[in-house]
Coordinates of C-alpha atoms (C1' of nucleotides) in Angstrom, one line a residue:
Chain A
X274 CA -24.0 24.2 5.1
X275 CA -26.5 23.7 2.9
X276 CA -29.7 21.1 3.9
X277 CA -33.1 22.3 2.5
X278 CA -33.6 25.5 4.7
X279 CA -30.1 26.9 3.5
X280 CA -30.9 25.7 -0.3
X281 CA -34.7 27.2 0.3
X282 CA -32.7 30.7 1.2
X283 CA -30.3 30.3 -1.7
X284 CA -33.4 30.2 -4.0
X285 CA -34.3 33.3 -2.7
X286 CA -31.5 34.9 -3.3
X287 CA -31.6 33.8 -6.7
X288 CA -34.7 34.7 -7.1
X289 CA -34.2 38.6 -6.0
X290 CA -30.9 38.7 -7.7
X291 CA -30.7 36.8 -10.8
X292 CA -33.8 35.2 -12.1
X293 CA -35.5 36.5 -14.8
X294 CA -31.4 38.2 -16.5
X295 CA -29.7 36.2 -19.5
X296 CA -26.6 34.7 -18.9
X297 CA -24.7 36.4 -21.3
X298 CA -21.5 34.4 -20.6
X299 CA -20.2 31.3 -18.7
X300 CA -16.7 31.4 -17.2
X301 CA -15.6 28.1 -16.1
X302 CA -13.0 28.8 -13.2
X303 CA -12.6 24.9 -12.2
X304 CA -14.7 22.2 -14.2
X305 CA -14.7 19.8 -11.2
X306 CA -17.9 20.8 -9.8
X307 CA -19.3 20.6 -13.6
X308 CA -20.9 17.1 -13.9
X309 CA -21.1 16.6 -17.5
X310 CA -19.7 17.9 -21.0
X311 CA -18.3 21.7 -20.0
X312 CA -18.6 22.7 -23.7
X313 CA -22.2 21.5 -23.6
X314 CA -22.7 23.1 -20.2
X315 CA -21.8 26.6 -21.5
X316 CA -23.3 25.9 -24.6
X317 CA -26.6 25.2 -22.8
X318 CA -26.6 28.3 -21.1
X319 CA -25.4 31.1 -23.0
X320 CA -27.8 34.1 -24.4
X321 CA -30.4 31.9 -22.3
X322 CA -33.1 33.4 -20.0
X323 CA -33.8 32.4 -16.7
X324 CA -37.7 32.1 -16.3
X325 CA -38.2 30.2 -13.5
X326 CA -36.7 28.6 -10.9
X327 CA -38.2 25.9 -8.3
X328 CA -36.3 23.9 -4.9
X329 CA -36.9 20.0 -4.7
X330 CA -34.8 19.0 -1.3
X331 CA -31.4 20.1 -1.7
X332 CA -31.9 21.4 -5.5
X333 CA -32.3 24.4 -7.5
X334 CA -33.7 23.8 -10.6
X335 CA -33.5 26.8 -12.6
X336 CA -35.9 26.8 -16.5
X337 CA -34.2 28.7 -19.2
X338 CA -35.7 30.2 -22.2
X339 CA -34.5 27.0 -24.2
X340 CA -37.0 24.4 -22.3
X341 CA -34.4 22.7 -20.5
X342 CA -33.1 23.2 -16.9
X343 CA -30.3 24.3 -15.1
X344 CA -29.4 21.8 -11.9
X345 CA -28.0 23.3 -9.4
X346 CA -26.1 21.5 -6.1
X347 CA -24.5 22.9 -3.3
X348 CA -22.4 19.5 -2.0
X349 CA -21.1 21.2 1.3
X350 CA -20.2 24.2 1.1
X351 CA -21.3 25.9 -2.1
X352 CA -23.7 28.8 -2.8
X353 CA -24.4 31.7 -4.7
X354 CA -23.0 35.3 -4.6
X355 CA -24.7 38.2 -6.5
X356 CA -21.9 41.0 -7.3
X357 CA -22.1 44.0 -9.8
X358 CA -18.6 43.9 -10.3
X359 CA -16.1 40.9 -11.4
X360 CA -13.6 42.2 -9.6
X361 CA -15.8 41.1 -6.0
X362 CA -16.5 37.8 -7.4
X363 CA -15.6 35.3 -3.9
X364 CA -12.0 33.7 -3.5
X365 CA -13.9 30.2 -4.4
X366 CA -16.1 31.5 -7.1
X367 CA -15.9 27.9 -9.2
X368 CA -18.2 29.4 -11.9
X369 CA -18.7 33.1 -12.7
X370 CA -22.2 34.0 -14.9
X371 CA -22.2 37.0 -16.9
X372 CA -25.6 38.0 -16.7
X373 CA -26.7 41.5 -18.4
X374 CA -26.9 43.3 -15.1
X375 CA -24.2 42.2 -12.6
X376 CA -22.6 38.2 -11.7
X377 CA -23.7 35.7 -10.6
X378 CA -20.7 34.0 -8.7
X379 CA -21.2 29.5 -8.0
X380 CA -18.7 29.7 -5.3
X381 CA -17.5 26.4 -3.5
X382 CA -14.5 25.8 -1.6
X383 CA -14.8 22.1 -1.2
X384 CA -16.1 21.2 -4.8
X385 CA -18.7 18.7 -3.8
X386 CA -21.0 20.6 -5.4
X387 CA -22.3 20.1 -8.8
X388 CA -24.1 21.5 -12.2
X389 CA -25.5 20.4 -14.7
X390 CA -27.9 20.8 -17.7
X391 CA -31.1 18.2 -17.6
X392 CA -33.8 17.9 -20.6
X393 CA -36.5 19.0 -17.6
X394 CA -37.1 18.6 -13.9
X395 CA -39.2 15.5 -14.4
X396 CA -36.7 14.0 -16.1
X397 CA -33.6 14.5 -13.6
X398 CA -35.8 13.8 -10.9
X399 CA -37.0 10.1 -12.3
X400 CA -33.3 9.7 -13.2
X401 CA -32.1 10.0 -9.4
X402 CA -35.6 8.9 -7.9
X403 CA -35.5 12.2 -5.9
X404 CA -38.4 12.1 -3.5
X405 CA -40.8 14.9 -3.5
X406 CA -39.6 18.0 -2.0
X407 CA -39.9 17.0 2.5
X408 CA -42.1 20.3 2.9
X409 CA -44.5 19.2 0.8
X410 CA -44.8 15.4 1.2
X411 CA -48.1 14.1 2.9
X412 CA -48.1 11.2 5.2
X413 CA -49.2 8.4 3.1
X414 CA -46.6 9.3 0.8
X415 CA -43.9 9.5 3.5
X416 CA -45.2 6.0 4.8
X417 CA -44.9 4.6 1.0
X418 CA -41.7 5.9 0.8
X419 CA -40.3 4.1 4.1
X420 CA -41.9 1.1 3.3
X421 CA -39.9 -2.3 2.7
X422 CA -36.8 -0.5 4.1
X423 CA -35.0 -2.1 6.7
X424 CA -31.9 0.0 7.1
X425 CA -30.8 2.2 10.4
X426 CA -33.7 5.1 10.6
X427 CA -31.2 8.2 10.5
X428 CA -29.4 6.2 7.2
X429 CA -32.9 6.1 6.1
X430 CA -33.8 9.9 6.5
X431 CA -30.8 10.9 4.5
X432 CA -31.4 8.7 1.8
X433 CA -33.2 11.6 -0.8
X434 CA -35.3 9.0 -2.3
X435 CA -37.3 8.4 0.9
X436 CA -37.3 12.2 2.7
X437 CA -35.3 14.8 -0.2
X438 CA -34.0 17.8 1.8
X439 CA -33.0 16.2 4.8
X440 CA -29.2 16.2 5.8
X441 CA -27.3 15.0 9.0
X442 CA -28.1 17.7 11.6
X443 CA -31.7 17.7 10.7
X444 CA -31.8 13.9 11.1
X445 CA -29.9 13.7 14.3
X446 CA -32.6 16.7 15.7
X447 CA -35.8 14.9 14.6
X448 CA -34.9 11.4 15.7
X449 CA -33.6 13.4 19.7
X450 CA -37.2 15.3 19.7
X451 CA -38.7 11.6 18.8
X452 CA -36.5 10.2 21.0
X453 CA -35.6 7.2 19.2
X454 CA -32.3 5.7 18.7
X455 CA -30.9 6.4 15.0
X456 CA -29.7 3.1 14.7
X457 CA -33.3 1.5 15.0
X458 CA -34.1 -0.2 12.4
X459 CA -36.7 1.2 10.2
X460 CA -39.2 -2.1 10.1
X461 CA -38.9 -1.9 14.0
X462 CA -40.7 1.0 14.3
X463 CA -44.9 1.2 14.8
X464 CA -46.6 3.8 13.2
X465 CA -47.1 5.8 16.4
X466 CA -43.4 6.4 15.9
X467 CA -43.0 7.0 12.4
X468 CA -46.2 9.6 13.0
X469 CA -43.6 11.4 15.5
X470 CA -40.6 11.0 13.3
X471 CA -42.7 12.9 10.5
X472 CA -43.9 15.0 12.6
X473 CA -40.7 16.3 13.5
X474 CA -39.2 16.1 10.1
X475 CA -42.2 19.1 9.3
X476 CA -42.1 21.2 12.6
X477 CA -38.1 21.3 12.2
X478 CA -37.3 22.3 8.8
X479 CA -40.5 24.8 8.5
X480 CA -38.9 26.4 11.7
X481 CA -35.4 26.1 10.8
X482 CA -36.8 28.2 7.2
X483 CA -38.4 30.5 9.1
X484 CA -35.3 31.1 10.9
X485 CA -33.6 31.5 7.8
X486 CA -31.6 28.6 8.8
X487 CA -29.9 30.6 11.2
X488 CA -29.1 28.3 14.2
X489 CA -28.9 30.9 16.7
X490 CA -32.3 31.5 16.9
X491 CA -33.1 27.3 17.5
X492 CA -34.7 26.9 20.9
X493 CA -31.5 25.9 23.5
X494 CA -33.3 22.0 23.9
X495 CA -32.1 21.6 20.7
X496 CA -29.7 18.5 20.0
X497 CA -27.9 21.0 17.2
X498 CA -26.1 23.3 20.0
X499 CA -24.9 20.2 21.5
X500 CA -22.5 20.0 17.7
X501 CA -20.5 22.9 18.7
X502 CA -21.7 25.6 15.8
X503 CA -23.2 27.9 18.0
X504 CA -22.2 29.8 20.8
X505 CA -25.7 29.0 22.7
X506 CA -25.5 27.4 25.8
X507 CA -27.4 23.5 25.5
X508 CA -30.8 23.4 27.4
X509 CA -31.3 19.8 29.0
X510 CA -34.7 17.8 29.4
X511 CA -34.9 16.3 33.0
X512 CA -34.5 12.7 31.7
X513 CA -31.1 13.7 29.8
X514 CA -27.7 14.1 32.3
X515 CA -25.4 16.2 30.3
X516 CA -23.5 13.7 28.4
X517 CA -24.1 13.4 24.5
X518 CA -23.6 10.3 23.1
X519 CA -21.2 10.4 19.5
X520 CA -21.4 7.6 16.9
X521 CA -21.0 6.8 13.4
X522 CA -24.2 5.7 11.9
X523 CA -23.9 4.9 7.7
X524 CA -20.0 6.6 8.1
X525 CA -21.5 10.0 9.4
X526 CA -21.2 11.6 13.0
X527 CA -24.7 11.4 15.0
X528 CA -25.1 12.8 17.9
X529 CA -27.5 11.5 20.3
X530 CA -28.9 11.7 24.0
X531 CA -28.2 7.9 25.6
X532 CA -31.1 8.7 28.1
X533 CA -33.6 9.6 25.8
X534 CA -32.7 7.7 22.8
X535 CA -32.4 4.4 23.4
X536 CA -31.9 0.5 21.5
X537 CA -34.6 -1.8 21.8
X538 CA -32.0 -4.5 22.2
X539 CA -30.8 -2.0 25.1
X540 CA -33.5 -1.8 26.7
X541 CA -34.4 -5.5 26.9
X542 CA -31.0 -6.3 28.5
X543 CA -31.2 -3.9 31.2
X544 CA -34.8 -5.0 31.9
X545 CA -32.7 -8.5 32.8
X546 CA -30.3 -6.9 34.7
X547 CA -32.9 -5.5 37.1
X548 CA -35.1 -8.6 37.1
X549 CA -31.8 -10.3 37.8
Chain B
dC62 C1' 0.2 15.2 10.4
dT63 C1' -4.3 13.5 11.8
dG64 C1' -8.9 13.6 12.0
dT65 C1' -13.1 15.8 11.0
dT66 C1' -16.7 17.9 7.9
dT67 C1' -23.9 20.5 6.9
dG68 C1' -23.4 15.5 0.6
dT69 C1' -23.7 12.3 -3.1
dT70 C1' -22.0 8.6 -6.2
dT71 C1' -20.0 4.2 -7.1
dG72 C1' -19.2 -0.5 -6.9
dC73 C1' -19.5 -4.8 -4.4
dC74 C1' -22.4 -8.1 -1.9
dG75 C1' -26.5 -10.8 -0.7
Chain C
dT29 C1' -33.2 -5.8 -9.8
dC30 C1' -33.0 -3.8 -5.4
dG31 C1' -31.5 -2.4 -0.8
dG32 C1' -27.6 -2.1 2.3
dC33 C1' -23.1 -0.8 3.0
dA34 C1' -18.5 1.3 2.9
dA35 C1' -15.3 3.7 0.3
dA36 C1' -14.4 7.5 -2.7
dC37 C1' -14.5 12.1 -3.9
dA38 C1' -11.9 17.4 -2.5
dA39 C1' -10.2 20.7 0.3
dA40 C1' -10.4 23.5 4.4
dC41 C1' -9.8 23.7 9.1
dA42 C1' -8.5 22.6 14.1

DNA sequence: CTGTTTGTTTGCCG
DNA sequence: TCGGCAAACAAACA
């Protein structure tokens, strides 16, 4: 699930539910999603206040009275669950917080997800080179951050030191409405086209927040009904037939239109075959 | 049983 | 030292 509109609605759930409570107790229900000491994770957070809490890309960071920071992850499938009582915490709570008024439930059924304690945001985010968040990054900073790269453009847009917050549907959607080919490489593009793919990165994930990431209300020309998760019935530009194109790019599944999105290299042998 | 998954980390290679 | 790349991680689901 979560991309940076779900993690951007996680935060405000946080925020109305939990921030500002002490955790008055940490229950570690699995320690696989706990990416460090567990002792020294509950250690960290016990009798601490939460202050303040801020998203970069897929991240909560959440300040505690101490000075130091709580990192949050989702991996696939986590988030949060407020409850009053223990007894409604979710089937995959991983970690239950006591807080002084209710629970705070980390639930995550596939345990990619991941917490941690960090000495402060600046510091966690130098130590994974996380861009800066993709709702807030400028152009220049977006054309820094792509520069010297020479690897597929969709590979490119997931990598969270370039564009932090974008995951694979979002990719596959902004490279369709730019209609370029994911597997393009990056120093093949002009800036005319990496203006459009930024573009697009902006336009789609402000809507998509908007929208509370809820797909069903993405316009029906979007490449993300073509996946299957919603019930909406695909709208097709007139240059696109009906087919969508499924391939691997960096070991994840793209989908893509073959008449709008297309190879350079493609393009150059067909112009042969009709001068031929 | 097989294949797939909205994400990141790791280790190897050039 | 860095970027690219593929495998690894874990578990649910079709």
């Amino acid at each position: 699930m979560p991309e940076l509109p779900e993690v951007e609605g996680f935060k405000k759930y946080f925020d109305q539910t939990s921030l500002g409570a002490t955790i008055t107790q940490v229950e570690v229900l699995d320690d696989k999603v706990i990416r460090q000491d567990t002792e020294a994770f509950v250690k960290d957070l016990a009798g601490q206040k939460m202050v303040a809490s801020e998203r970069i890309g897929k991240y909560i960071f959440v300040s505690l009275g101490s000075g130091k920071v709580w990192v949050v992850h989702f991996g696939m499938t986590g988030r949060f669950k407020f409850v009053q009582n223990q007894v409604d915490q979710p089937e995959y709570t991983r970690v239950l917080f006591h807080l002084d008024q209710g629970y705070l439930a980390y639930e995550c059924p596939r345990k990619f997800g991941r917490l941690r304690i960090a000495d402060s945001i600046e510091a966690f985010r130098e130590e994974k080179k996380l861009s800066k968040d993709m709702i807030k990054m400028t152009w220049e900073e977006f054309q820094e951050n792509l520069k010297g790269r020479s690897a597929a453009i969709k590979t490119t847009l997931l990598d969270q030191k370039v564009c932090a917050g974008v995951g694979n549907w979002i990719a596959d959607e902004v490279l369709f409405q730019a209609k370029i080919h994911p597997l393009v490489r990056v120093h093949e593009l002009d800036e005319a086209q990496q203006k459009q793919i930024f573009a697009k990165l902006k336009e789609i994930i402000q809507f998509a927040i908007e929208k509370e990431a809820n797909y069903d209300e993405y316009p029906r020309y979007y490449m993300v009904h073509r996946r299957g998760w919603t019930d909406l019935e695909p709208a097709y530009c007139e240059q696109c037939s009906e087919d969508t194109e499924y391939i691997k790019v960096g070991g994840r599944g793209t989908y893509l239109c073959p008449d709008c999105q297309i190879l350079p290299q493609k393009e150059q042998l067909e112009e042969k075959e009709l001068s031929s």
